[in-house]
Coordinates of C-alpha atoms in Angstrom, one line a residue:
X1 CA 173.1 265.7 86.2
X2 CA 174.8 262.2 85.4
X3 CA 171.0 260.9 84.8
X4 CA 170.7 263.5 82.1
X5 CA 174.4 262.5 80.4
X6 CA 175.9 259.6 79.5
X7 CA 178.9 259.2 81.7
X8 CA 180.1 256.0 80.1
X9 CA 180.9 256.2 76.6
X10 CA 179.6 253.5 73.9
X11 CA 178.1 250.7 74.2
X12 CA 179.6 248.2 77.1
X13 CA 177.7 245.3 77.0
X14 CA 180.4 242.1 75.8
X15 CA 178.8 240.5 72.2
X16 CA 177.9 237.1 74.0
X17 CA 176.2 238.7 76.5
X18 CA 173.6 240.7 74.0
X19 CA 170.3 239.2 74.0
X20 CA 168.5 238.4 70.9
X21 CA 164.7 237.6 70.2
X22 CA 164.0 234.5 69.6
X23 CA 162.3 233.5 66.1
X24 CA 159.1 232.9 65.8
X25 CA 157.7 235.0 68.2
X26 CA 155.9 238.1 66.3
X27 CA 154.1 237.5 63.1
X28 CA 153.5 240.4 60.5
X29 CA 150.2 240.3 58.6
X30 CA 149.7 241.4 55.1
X31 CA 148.6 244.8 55.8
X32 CA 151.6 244.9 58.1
X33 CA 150.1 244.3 61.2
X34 CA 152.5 242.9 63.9
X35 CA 150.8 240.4 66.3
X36 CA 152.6 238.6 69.2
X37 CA 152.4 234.7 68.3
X38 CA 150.6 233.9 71.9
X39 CA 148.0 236.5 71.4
X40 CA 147.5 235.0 67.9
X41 CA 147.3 231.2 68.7
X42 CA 145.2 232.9 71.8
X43 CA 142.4 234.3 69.1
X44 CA 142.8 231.3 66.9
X45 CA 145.1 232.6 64.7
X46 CA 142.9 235.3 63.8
X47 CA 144.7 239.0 64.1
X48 CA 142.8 241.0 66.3
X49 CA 144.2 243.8 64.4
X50 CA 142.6 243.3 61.2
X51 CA 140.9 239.8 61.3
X52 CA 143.5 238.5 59.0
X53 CA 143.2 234.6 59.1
X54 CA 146.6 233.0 59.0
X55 CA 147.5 230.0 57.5
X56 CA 147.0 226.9 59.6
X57 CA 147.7 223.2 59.4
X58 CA 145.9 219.9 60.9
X59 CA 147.7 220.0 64.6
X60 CA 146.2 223.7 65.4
X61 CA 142.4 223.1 63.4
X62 CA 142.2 219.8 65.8
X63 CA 143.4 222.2 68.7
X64 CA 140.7 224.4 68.1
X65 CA 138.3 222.2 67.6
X66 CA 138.3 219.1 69.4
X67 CA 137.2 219.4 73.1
X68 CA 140.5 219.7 75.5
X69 CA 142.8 219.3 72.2
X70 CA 141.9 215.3 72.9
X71 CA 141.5 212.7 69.5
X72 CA 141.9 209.3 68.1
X73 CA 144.1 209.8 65.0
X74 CA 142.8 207.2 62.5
X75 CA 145.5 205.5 59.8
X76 CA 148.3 207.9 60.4
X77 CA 151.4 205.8 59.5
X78 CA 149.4 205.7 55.9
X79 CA 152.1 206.7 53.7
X80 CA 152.7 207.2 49.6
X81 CA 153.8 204.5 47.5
X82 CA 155.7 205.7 44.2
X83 CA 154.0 203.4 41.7
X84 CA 155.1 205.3 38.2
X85 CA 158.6 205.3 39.9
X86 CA 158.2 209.4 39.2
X87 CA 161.4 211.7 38.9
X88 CA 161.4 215.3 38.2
X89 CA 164.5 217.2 40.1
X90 CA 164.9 214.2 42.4
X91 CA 163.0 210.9 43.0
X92 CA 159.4 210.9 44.0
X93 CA 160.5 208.7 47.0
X94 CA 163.2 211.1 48.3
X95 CA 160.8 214.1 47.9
X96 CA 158.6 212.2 50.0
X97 CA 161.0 211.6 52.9
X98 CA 162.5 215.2 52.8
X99 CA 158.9 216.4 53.3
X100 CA 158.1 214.1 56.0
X101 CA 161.3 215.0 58.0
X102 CA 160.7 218.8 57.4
X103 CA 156.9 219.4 58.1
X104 CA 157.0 216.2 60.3
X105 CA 153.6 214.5 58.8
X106 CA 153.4 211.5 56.6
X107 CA 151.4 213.2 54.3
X108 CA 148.7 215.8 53.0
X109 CA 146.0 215.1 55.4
X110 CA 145.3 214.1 58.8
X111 CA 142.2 212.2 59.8
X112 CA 141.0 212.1 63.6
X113 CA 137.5 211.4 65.6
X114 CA 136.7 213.1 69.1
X115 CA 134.3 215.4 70.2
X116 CA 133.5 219.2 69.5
X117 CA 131.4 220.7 72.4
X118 CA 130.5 217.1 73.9
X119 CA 129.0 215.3 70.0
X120 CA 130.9 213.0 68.3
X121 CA 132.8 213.9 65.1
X122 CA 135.3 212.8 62.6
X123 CA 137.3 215.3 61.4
X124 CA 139.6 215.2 58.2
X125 CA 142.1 218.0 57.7
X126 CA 144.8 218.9 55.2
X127 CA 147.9 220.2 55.5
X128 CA 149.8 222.7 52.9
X129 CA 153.3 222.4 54.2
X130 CA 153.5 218.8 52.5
X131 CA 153.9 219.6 49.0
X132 CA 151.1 222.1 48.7
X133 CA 148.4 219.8 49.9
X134 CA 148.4 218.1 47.2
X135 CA 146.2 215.4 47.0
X136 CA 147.5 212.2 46.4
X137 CA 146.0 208.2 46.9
X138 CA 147.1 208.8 50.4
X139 CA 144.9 211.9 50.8
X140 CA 142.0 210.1 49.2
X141 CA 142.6 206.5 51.0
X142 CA 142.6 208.6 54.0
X143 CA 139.4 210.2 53.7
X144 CA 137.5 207.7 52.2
X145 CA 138.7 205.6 55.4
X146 CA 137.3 208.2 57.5
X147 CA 133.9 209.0 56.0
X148 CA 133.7 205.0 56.5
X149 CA 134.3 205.3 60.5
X150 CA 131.6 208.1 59.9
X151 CA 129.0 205.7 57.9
X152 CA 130.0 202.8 60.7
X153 CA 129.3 204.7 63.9
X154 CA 126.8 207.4 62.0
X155 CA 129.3 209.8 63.3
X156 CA 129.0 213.3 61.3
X157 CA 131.8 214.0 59.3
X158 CA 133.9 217.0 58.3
X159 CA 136.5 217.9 55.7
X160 CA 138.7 221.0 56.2
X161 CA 140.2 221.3 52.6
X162 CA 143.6 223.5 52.1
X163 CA 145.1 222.5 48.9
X164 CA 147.1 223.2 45.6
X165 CA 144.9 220.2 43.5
X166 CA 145.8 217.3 42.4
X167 CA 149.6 215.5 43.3
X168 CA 151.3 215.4 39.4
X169 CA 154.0 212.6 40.6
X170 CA 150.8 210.2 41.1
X171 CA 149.1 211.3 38.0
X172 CA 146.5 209.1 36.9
X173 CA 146.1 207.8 40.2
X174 CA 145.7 211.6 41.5
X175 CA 143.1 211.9 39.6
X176 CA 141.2 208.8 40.5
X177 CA 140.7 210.3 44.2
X178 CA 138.4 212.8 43.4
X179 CA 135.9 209.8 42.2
X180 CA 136.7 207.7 44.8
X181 CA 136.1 210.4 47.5
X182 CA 132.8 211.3 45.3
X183 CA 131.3 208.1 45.5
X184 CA 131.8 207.3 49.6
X185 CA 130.3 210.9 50.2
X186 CA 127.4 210.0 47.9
X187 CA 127.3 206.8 50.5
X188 CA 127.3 209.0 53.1
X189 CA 124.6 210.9 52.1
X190 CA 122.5 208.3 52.0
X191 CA 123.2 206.9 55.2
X192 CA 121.9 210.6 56.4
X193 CA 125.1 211.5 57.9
X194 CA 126.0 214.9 58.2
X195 CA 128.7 216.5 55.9
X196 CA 130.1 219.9 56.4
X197 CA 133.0 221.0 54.0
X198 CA 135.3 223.7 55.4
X199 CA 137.1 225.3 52.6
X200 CA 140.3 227.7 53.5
X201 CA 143.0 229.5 51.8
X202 CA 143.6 228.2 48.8
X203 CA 141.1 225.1 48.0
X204 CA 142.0 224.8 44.3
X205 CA 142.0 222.3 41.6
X206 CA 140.6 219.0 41.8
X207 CA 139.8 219.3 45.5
X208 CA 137.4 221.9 44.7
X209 CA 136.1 219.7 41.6
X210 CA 135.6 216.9 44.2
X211 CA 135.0 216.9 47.8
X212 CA 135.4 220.3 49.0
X213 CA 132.1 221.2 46.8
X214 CA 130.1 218.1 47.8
X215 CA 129.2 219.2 52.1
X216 CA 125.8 219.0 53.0
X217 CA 127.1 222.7 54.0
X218 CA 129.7 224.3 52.4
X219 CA 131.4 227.1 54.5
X220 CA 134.6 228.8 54.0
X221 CA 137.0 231.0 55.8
X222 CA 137.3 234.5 55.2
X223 CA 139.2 236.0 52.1
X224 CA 139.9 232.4 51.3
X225 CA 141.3 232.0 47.6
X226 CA 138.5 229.1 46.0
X227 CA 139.0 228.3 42.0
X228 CA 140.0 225.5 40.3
X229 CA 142.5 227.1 37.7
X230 CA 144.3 229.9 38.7
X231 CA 143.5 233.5 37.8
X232 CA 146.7 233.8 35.2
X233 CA 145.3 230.5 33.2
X234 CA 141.7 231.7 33.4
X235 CA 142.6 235.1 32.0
X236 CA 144.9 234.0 29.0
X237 CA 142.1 231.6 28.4
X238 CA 139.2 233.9 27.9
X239 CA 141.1 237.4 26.7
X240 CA 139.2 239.3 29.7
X241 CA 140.4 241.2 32.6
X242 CA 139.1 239.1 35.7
X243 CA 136.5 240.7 38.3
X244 CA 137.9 242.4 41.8
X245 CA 138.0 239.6 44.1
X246 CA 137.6 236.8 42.0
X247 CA 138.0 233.6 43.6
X248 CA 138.0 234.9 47.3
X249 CA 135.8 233.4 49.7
X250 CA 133.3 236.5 49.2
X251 CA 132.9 236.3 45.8
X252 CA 131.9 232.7 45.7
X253 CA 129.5 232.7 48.0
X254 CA 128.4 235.7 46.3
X255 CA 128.3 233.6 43.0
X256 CA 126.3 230.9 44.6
X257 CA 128.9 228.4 45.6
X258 CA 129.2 229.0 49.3
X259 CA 126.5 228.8 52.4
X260 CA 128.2 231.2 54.3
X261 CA 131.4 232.6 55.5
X262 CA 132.4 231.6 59.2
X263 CA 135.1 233.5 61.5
X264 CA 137.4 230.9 62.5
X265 CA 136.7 232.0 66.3
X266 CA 133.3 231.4 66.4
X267 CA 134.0 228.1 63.8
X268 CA 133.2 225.7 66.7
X269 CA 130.0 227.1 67.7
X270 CA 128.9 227.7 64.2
X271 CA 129.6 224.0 63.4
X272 CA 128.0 222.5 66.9
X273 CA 124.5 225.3 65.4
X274 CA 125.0 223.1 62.4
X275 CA 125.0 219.9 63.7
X276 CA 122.1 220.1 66.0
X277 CA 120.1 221.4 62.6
X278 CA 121.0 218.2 60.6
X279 CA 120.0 216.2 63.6
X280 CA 116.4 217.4 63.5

């Protein structure tokens, strides 16, 4: 009956020789679904459990996206100045470099041109590792740069917005990006080149004053969190208990602010539907 007993006692396997999981390679959802990471990146980062829509950057949208994962990445050593020589907890300037080492990008955004299902497209995309998305004169050079390769080659253009607001060590010069990127959409639009804003979780603050709001098409991902203040300041301010849902996704478009809500696995087809319906 040795099968049935143990006929060594304890555990005999030597420490070094244990073997341990590496990192990284299950991911737990909110509702506390576990997913392996290749079956997620597999289903587009989608959980097949519960269709919960992870967090993304730049380097996976242009994965899913572009055809074959091939692009032209357009000004991508564009990189902030520090031009009120900003200091909160450290230097502006040493913040910067600590971010770019950690999340390896030079900034907020990442703008590339390739094709989605055979058509030409430029594609801008932000990322929320690099200080929240914040948008900065980087994040605004860079899309008004690549809404100008748009206008040049009458290439259609698309913004996938992910983003705390507005970058407070630039200020002023924050600020003046939501204008600037205003004002080369509104040249965009009458050029009659396409514009399809993709807004995911969170689009907040002066992106959604600006840009994100601006698409010939404004789509979102589901359960997305879209506002421009934040629930805590918007319910201080007006003394009232906020609505279920307020400022997801559903309830915008709900509201009147959204077109629709897209599943990020059928995001490419939905887009390519779009495209051909601008074109006519």
């Amino acid at each position: 009956m040795a099968w049935f007993k143990r006929t060594n006692k304890g555990i005999q396997t030597p420490t070094e020789a244990k073997k341990e999981a590496p990192d990284g390679l299950w991911y737990k959802t909110p509702s506390g679904k576990i997913v392996h990471m290749r079956e997620l990146r597999n289903n587009s980062y989608v959980s097949p459990e519960d269709d919960y829509h992870v967090r993304i950057g730049s380097k996976e949208y242009f994965e899913i996206l572009f055809d074959n994962n091939k692009f032209e990445e357009l000004d991508e050593e564009l990189s902030s100045g520090d031009p009120l020589k900003f200091v909160d907890s450290k230097p502006y300037p040493t913040r910067i470099a600590a971010t770019q080492k950690k999340s390896g990008l030079k900034d907020a955004l990442r703008s590339a041109v390739g094709k989605m299902n055979g058509k030409p497209i430029v594609i801008a995309c932000m990322d929320f590792s690099f200080i929240g998305g914040s948008m900065g004169s980087v994040v605004g050079e860079k899309i008004a740069r690549a809404i100008d390769h748009s206008l040049k080659n009458k290439i259609p253009f698309l913004m996938i917005s992910k983003s705390g607001g507005a970058r407070m060590m630039e200020a002023g010069f924050s600020l003046m990006q939501m204008a600037k990127t205003s004002a080369k959409l509104a040249l965009l639009s009458e050029a009659k080149v396409p514009y399809i804003s993709l807004l995911t979780d969170p689009t907040t603050g002066g992106v959604t004053a600006s840009y994100a709001m601006l698409g010939d098409f404004n789509i979102a991902e589901p359960g997305s969190l879209i506002g421009f203040a934040g629930p805590r300041v918007i319910r201080e301010t007006i003394g009232k208990d906020l609505p279920k849902g307020f400022q997801s996704a559903e309830f915008v478009k709900d509201h009147g602010f959204l077109d629709f809500i897209v599943d990020r696995r059928s995001l490419k087809n939905k887009l390519t539907t779009l495209l051909k319906m601008l074109e006519n």
